[in-house]
Coordinates of C-alpha atoms and ligand atoms in Angstrom, one line a residue:
X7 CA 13.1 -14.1 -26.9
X8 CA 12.2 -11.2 -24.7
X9 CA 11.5 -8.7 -27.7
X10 CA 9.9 -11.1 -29.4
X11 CA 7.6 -11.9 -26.9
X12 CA 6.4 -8.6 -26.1
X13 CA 6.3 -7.3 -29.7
X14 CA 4.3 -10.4 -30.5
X15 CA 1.7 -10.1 -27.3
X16 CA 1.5 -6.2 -28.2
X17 CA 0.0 -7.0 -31.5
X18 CA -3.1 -8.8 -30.4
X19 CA -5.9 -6.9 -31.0
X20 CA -8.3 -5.8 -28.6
X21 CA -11.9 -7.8 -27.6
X22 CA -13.7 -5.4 -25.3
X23 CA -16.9 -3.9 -25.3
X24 CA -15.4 -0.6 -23.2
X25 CA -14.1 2.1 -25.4
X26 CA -10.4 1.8 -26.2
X27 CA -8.2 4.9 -24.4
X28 CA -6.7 7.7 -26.4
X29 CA -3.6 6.7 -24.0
X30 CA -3.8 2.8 -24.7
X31 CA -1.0 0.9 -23.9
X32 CA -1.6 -2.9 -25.6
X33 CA -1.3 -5.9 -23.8
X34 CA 1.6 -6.1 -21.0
X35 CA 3.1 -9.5 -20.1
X36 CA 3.7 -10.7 -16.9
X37 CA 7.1 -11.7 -15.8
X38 CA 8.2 -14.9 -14.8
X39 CA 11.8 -16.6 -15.0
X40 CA 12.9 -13.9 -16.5
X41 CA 10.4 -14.1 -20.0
X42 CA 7.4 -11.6 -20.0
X43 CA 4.8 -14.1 -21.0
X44 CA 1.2 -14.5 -21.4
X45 CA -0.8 -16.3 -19.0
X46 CA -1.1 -20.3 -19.3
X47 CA -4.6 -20.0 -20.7
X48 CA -4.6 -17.6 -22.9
X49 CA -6.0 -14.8 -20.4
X50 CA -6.4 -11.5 -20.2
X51 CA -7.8 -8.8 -17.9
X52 CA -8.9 -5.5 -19.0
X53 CA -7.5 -2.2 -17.4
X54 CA -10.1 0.2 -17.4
X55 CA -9.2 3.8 -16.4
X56 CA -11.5 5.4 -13.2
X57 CA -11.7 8.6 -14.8
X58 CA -13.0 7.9 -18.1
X59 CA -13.8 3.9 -18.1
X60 CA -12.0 3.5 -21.1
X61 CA -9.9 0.3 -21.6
X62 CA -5.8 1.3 -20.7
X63 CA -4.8 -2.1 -22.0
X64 CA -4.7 -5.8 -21.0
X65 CA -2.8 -8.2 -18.7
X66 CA -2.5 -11.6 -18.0
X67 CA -5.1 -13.3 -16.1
X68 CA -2.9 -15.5 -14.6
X69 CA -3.7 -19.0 -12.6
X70 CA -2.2 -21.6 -10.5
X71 CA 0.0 -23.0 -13.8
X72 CA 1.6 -19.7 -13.9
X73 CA 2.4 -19.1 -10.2
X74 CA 3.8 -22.5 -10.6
X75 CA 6.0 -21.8 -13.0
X76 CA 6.9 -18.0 -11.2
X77 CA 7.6 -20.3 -8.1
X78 CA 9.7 -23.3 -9.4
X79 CA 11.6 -20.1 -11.4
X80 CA 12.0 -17.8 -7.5
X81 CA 13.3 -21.4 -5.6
X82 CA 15.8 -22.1 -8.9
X83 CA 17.3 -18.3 -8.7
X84 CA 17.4 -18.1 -4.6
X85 CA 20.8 -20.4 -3.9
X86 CA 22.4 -17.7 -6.7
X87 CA 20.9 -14.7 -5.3
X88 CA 21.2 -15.5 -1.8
X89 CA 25.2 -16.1 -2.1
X90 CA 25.4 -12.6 -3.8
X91 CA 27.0 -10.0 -1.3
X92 CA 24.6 -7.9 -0.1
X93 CA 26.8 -4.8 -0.9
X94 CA 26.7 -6.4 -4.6
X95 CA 22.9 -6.5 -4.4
X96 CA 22.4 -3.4 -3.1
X97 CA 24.4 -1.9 -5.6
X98 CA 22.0 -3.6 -8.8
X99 CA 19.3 -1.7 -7.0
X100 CA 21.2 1.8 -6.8
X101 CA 21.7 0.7 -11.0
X102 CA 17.8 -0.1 -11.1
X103 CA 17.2 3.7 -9.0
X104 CA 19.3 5.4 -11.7
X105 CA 17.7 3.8 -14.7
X106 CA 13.9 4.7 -13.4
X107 CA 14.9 7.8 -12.7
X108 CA 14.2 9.8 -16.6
X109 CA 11.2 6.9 -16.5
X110 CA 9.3 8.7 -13.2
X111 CA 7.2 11.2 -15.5
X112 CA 5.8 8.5 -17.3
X113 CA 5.3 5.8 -15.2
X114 CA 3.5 8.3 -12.8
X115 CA 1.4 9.4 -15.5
X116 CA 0.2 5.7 -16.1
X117 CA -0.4 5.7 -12.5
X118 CA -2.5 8.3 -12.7
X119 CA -4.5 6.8 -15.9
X120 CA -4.9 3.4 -14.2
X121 CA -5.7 4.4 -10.5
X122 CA -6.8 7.8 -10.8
X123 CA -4.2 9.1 -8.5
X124 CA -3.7 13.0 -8.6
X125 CA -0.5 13.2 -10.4
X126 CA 0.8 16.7 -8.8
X127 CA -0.1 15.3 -5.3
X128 CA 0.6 12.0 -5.3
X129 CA 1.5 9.6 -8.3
X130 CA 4.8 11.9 -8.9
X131 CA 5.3 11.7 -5.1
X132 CA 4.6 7.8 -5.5
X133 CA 7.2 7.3 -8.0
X134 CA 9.6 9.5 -6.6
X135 CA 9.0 7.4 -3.3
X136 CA 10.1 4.1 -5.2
X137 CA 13.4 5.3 -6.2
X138 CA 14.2 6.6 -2.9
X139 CA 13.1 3.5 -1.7
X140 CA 15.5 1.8 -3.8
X141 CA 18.0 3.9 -3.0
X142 CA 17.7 3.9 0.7
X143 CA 17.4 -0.3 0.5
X144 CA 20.6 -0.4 -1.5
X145 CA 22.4 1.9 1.3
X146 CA 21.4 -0.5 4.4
X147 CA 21.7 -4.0 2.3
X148 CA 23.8 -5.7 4.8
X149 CA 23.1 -3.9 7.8
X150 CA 21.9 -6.7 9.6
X151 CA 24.7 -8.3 10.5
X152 CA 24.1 -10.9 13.5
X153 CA 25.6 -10.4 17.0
X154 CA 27.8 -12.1 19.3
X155 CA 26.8 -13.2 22.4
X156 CA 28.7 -14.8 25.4
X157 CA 26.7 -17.5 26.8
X158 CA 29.7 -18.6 29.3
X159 CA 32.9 -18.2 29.7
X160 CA 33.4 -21.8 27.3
X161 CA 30.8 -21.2 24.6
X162 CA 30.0 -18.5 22.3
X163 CA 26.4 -17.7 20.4
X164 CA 26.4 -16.3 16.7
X165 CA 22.9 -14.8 15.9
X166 CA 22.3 -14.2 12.3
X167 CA 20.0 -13.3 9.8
X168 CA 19.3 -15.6 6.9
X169 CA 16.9 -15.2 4.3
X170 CA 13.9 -17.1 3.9
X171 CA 13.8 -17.9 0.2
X172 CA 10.9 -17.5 -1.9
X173 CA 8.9 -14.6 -0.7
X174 CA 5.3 -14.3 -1.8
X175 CA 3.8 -10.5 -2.1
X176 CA 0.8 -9.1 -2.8
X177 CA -0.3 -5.7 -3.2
X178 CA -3.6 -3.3 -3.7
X179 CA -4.5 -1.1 -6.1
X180 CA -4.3 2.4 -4.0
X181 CA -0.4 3.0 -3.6
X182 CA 1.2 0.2 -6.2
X183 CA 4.0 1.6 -6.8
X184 CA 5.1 2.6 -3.0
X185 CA 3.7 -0.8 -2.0
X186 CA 5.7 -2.9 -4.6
X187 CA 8.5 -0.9 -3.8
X188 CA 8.2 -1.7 -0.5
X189 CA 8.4 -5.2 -0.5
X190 CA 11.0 -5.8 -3.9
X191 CA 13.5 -3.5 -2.2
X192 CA 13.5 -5.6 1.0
X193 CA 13.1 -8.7 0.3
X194 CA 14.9 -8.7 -2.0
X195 CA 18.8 -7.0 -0.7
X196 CA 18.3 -9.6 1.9
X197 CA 18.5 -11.6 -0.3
X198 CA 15.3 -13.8 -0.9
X199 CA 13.6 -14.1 -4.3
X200 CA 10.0 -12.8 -4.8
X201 CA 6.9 -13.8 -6.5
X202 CA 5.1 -10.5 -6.6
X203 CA 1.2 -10.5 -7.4
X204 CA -0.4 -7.4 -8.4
X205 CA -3.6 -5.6 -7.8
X206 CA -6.3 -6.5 -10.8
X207 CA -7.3 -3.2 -10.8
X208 CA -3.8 -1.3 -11.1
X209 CA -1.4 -3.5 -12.3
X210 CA 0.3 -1.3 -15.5
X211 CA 2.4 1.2 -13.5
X212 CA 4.1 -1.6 -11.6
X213 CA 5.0 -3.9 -14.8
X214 CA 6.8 -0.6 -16.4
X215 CA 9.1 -0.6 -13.1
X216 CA 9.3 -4.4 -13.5
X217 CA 10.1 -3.9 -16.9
X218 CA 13.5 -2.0 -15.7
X219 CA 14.4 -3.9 -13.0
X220 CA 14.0 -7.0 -15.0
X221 CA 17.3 -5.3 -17.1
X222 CA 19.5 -5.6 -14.4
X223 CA 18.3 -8.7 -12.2
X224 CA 19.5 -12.0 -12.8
X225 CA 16.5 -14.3 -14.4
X226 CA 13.8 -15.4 -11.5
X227 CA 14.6 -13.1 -8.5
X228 CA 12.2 -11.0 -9.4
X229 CA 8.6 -12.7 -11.0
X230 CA 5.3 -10.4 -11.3
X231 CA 2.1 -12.0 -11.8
X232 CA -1.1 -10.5 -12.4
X233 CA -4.6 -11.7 -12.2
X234 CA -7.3 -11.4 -9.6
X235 CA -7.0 -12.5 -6.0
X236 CA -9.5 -15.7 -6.0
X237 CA -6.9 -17.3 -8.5
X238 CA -3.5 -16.4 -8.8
X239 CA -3.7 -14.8 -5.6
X240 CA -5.1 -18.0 -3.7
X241 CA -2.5 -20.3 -5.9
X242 CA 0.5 -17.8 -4.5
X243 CA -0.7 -18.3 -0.9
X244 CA -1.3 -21.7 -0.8
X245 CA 1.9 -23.0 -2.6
X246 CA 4.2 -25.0 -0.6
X247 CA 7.4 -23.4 -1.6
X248 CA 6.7 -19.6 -0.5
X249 CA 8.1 -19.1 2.6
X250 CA 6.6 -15.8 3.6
X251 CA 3.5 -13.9 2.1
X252 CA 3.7 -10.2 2.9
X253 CA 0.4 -9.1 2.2
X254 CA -1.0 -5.3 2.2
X255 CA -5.1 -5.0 1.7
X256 CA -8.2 -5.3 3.2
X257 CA -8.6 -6.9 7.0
X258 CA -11.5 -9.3 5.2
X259 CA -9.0 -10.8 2.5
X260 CA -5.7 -10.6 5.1
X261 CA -8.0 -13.1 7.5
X262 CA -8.1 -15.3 4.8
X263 CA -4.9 -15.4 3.8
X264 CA -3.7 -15.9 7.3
X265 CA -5.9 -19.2 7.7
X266 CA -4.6 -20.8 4.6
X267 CA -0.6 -19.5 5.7
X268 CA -1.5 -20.7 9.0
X269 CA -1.9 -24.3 8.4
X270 CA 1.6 -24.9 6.7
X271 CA 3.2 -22.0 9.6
X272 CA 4.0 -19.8 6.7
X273 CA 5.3 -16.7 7.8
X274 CA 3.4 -13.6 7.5
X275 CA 3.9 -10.3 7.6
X276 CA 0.1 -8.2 7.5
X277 CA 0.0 -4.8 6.4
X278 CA -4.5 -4.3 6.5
X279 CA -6.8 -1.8 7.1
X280 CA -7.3 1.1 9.4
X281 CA -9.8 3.4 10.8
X282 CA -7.2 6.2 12.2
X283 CA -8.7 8.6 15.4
X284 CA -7.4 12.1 14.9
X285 CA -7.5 13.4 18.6
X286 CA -8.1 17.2 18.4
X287 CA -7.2 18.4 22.3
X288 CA -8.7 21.4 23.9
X289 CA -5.2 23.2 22.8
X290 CA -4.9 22.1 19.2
X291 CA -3.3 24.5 16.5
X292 CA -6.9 24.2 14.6
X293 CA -5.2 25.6 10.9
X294 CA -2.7 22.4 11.2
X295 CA -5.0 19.9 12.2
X296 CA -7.3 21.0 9.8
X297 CA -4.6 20.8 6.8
X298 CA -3.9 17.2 8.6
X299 CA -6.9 16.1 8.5
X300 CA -8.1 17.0 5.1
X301 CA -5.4 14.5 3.9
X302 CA -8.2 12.0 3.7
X303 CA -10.1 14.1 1.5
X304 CA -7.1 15.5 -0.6
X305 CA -4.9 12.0 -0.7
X306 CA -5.5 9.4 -2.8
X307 CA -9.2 10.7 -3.0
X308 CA -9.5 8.8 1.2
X309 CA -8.2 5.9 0.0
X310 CA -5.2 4.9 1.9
X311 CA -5.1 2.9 5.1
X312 CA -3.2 5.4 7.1
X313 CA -5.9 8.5 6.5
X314 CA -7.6 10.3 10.1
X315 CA -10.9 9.2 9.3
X316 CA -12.2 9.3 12.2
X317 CA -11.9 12.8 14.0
X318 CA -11.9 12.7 17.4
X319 CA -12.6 16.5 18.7
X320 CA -12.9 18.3 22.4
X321 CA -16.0 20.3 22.6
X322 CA -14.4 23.8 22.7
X323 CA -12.9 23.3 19.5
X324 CA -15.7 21.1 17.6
X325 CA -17.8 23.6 16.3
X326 CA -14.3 25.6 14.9
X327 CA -12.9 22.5 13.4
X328 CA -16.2 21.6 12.1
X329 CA -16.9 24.8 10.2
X330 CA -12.7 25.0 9.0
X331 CA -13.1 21.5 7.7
X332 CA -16.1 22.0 5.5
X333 CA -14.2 25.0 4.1
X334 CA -11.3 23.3 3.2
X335 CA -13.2 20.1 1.8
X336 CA -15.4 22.7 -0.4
X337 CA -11.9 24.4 -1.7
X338 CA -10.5 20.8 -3.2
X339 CA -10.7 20.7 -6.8
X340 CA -11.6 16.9 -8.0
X341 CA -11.4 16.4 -11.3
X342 CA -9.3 14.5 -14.3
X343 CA -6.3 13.2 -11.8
X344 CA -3.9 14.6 -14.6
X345 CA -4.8 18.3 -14.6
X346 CA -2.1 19.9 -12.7
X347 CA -5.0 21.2 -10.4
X348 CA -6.7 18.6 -9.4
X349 CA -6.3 17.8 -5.8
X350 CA -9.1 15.0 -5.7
X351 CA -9.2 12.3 -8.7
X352 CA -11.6 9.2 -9.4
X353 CA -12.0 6.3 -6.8
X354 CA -11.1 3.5 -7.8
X355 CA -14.2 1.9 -9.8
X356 CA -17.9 2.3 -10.3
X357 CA -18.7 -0.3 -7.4
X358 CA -16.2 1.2 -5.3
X359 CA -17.9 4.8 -5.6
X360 CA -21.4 2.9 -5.4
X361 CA -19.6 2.0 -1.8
X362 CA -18.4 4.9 -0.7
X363 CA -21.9 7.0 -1.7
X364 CA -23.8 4.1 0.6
X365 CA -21.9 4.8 3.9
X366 CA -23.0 8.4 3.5
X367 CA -26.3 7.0 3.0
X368 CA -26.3 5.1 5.9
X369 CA -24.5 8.5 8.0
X370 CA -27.2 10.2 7.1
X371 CA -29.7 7.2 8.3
X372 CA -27.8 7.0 11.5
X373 CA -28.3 10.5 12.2
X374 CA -24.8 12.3 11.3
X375 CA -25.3 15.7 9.8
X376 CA -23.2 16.1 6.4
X377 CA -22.0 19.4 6.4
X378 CA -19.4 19.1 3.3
X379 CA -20.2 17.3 0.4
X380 CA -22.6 14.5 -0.1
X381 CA -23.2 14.6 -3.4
X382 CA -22.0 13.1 -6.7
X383 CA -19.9 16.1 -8.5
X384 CA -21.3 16.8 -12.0
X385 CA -18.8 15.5 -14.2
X386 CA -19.7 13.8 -17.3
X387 CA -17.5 10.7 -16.7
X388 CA -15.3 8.9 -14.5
X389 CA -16.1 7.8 -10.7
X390 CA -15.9 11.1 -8.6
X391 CA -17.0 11.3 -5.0
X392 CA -16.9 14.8 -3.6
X393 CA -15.2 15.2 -0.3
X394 CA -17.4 14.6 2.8
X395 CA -17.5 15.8 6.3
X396 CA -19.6 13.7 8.6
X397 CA -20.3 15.8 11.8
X398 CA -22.0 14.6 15.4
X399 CA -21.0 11.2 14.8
X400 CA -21.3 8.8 17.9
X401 CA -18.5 6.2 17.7
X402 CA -21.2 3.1 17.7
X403 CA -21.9 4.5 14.2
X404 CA -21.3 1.7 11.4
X405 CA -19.5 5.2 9.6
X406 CA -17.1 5.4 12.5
X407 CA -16.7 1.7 13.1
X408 CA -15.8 0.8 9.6
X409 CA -13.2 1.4 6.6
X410 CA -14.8 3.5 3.9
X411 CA -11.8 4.3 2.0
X412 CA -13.2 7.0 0.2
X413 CA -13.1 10.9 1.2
X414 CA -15.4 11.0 4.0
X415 CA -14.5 12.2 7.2
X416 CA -16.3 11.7 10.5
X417 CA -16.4 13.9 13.7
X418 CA -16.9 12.8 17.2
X419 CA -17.1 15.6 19.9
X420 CA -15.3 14.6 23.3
X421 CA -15.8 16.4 26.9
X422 CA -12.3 14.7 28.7
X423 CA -9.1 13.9 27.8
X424 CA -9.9 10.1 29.1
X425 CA -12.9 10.1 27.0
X426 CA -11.0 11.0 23.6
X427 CA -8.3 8.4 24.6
X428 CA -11.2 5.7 25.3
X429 CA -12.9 6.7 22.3
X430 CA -10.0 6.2 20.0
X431 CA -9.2 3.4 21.3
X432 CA -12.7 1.4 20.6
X433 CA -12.5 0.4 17.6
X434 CA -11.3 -3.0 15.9
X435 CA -8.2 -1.2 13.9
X436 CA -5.1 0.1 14.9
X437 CA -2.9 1.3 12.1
X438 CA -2.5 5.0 12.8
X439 CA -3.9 7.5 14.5
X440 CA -2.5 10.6 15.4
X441 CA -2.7 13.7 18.5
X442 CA -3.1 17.5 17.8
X443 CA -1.7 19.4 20.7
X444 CA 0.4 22.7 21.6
X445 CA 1.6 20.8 24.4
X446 CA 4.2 18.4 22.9
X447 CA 4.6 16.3 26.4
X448 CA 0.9 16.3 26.8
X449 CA 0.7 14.7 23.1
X450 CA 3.3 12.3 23.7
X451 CA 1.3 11.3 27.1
X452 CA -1.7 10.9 25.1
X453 CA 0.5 9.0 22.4
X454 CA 1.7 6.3 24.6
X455 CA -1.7 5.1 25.8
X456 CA -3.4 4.9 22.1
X457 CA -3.0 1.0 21.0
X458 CA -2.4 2.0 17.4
X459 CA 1.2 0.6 15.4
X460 CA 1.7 4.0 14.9
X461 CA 0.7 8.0 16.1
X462 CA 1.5 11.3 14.5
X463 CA 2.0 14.0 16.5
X464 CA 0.6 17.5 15.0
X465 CA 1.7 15.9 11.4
X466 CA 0.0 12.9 9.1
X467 CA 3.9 12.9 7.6
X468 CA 5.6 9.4 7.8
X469 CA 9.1 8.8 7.5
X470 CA 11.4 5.8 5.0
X471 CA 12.9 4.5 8.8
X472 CA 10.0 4.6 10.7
X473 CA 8.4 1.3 11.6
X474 CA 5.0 0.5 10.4
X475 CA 2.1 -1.5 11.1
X476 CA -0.9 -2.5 12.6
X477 CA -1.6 -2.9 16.4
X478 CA -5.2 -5.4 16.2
X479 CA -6.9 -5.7 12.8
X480 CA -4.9 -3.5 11.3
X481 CA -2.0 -6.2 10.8
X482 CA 0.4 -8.6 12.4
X483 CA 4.4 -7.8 12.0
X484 CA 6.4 -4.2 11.2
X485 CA 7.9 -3.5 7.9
X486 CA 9.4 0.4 6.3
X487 CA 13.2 1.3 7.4
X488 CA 15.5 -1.8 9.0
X489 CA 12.1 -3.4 10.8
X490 CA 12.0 -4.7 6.8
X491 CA 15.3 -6.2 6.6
X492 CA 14.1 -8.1 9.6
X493 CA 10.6 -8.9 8.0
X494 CA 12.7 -10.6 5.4
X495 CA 14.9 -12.6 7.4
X496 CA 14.7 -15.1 10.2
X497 CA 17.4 -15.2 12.9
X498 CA 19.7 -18.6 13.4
X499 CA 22.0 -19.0 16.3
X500 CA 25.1 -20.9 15.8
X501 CA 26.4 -22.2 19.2
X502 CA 30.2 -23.2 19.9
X503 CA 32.5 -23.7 22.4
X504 CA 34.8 -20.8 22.8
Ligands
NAD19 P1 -8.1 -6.4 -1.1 O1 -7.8 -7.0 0.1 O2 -9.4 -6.6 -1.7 O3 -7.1 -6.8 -2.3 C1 -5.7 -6.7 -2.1 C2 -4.9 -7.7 -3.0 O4 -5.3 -9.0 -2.5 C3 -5.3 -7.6 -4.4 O5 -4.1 -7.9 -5.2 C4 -6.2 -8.8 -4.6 O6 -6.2 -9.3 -5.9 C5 -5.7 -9.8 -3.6 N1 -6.7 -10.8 -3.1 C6 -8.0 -10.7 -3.0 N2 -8.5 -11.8 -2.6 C7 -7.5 -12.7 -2.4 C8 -7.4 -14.0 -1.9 N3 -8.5 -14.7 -1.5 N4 -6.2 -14.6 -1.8 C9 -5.1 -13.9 -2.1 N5 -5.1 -12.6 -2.6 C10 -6.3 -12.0 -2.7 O7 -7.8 -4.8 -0.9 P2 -8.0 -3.6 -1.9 O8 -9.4 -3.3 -2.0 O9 -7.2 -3.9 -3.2 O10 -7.2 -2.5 -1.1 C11 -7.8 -1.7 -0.1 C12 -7.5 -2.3 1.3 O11 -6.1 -2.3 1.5 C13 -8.0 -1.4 2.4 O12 -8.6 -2.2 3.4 C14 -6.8 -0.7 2.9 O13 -6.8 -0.2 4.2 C15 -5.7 -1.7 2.7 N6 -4.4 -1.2 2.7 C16 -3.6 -1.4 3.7 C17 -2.3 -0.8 3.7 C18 -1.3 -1.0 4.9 O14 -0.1 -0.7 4.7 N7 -1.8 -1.3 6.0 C19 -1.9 -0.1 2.6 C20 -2.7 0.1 1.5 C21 -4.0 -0.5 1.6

């Protein structure tokens, strides 16, 4: 039924007016109860590549029939799934790890085609991240065991974690892979079932994982949807039988979400945007900051939530930082995101670059000075954005206030300590920001008072167990490491007398 399927869906011909990609993949199902189907309707969506705008393939443009059917399918498989030990699900994930291991080169390769992710810098890394994931989810399956506790000497508490059945999950188009991994592994070893919808724009790299977790899963537990956010999206949010939505994306579609959650007291767990301060103190090691920093530029071409953005730097080391930044912006290669060189691929799409190219616009109005950058780089095709360095920025600028997700940097010079801290803290996000200092307790001083869900100290690096999320706009609830296992669980006490 399965082969058939697909064989029969790869067959159809194409009906786009795009150019068809040298590295075109056909049409890729969706999966739902265990079938890769076509959408209800007869669908489909092409996937057009950033860095050539040729068509990669098709998927489903899936509706409300079909997250209807991925639903009914998630509820049927969670009494099954959920009775599983959790030792015995976490061992079908160490299976799934081991299978996608000879499948990384590839699948990060598609990655790259469909996202235009470098694929030395960060798709490899993406897919790497995914069976680590899997593997480190398998490992602590189970570890939240519940706890005893004495009320009196007559009667006894048992607090427990329970699963909250069908999980809804949708995902952007920037990190997929990570992302998706993120919220299958979890939800999933506690032992939920998930209706996973995927990004429009980046869907393909994520169905080829599907594709090998769907080998050793039973039928439902795990059902991918594609199709864009107004329709299946909307249909997944608003059905009655999805317990929890864990949604990472944009603050704007997040706030809707959260109204339509809100009125049935579905759970949530918010992973959104972010606008990150990079405090640069008077005592900074410049060369790391510097390498820090140009993280914006460098990964995922600025777009990822988590990127210092918003450079935050003490007079007597402005001018120095400045002039290092610009260097190392100018020394990025961006290019075809599968060269082996290329440090900075494609954005996303054409009106994602159109974007990106008006905040620097509107620096430029407002009166920063763009000392990196700027320009469109003179490629023939594909949407390329040279990295950008925004200098004497004022933090009431719309270019310091809001998410560009591209690679532009702002800086913001600072006289006091107090007036770095202040200045990081104004602003409506709070994801990550992050402190440059020799003095360790000093940046850990400074740490403590910035009202961010997470800070890195002299490093953008992020860790499998550490916590994330957002503090404000940046996102309600904590997920990465064993604040996941809770994300996908709810506690119930069982009273008795002892
Ligand atoms: P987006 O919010 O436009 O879309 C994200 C997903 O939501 C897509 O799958 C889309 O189809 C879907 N969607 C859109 N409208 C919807 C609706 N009304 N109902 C239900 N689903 C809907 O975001 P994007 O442009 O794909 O991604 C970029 C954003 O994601 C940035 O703001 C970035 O900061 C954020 N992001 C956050 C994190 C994090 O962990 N905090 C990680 C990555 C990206």
């Amino acid at each position: 039924m399965y082969k058939r399927q697909f064989l029969g869906t790869i067959m159809i011909t194409q009906q786009t007016t795009a150019p068809q990609s040298e590295h075109h993949v056909g049409d890729t199902p969706m999966l739902i109860a265990g079938e890769w189907t076509e959408a209800a309707d007869g669908r489909w969506i092409d996937v057009e590549s950033p860095r050539d705008r040729t068509v990669l393939g098709r998927v489903p443009r899936g509706g409300a029939e079909d997250v209807e059917r991925a639903v009914t399918a998630a509820a049927r498989a969670f009494p099954g799934w959920r009775e599983l030990r959790p030792r015995d699900r976490g061992d079908l994930f160490r299976r799934i790890a081991d299978a996608l291991e000879p499948e990384q080169e590839r699948i990060a390769r598609l990655l790259s085609l469909e996202n235009g992710n470098a694929i030395r810098t960060q798709s490899r890394g993406e897919m790497q991240f995914v069976v680590d994931a899997f593997r480190y989810f398998a490992g602590v399956a189970g570890e939240t065991k519940g706890e005893s506790i004495p009320l009196n000497s007559l009667v006894l508490d048992y607090s427990r974690r329970e699963p909250l059945g069908v999980v809804g999950a949708i995902v952007p188009w920037n990190a997929p892979l990570m992302l998706s991994a993120l919220k299958i592994a979890p939800a999933l070893v506690s032992g939920n079932t998930l209706v996973l919808k995927l990004a429009e724009d980046a869907p393909l790299a994520v169905l080829a994982v599907a594709r090998i977790c769907q080998e050793y899963l039973p039928e439902g537990v795990l059902n991918v949807i594609t199709g864009y956010g107004t329709e299946a999206g909307e249909a997944l949010t608003s059905h009655p039988a999805v317990a929890k939505l864990s949604f990472t994306g944009s603050t704007a579609v997040g706030r809707r979400i959260a109204e339509v959650c809100g009125r049935e007291m579905k759970r949530q767990l918010m992973e959104l945007g972010g606008k990150g301060a990079a405090l640069v103190l008077d005592d900074a090691d410049i060369p790391s900051a510097v390498s820090g920093i140009g993280t914006t530029f460098s990964f995922y071409s600025g777009q990822i939530c988590t990127a210092p953005t918003r450079v935050l730097a003490h007079r007597s080391v402005y001018d120095r930082l400045v002039e290092q930044l610009a260097a190392y912006a100018g020394r990025l290669k961006v290019g075809d995101p599968r060269e082996p060189d290329t440090v900075v691929g494609p954005v996303i799409s054409a009106a994602h670059r159109d974007r990106v190219e008006s905040y620097v616009e509107l620096g430029r109005k407002e009166g920063a000075v763009v000392v990196a950058g700027g320009e469109r780089p003179p490629l023939a095709t594909g949407f390329y954005i040279a990295p950008t360095l925004l200098a004497d920025c004022t933090n009431d600028m719309r270019v310091a206030r809001e998410e560009i997700f591209g690679p532009v940097v702002c800086v913001i010079p600072f006289e006091e300590e107090e007036e770095g801290i202040a200045l990081a803290n104004d602003t409506d996000y709070g994801l990550i920001d992050y402190v440059w200092s020799r003095d360790v307790a000093r940046a850990f001083r400074v740490a403590r008072r910035l009202r961010a869900g997470g800070v890195g100290v002299n490093t953008v690096g992020r860790n499998m167990e550490a916590p994330f999320g957002g503090f404000k706009k940046s996102g309600v609830g904590r997920d990465v490491g064993s604040y996941a296992l809770h994300a996908y669980s709810e506690v119930q006490s069982i009273v008795w007398p002892g």
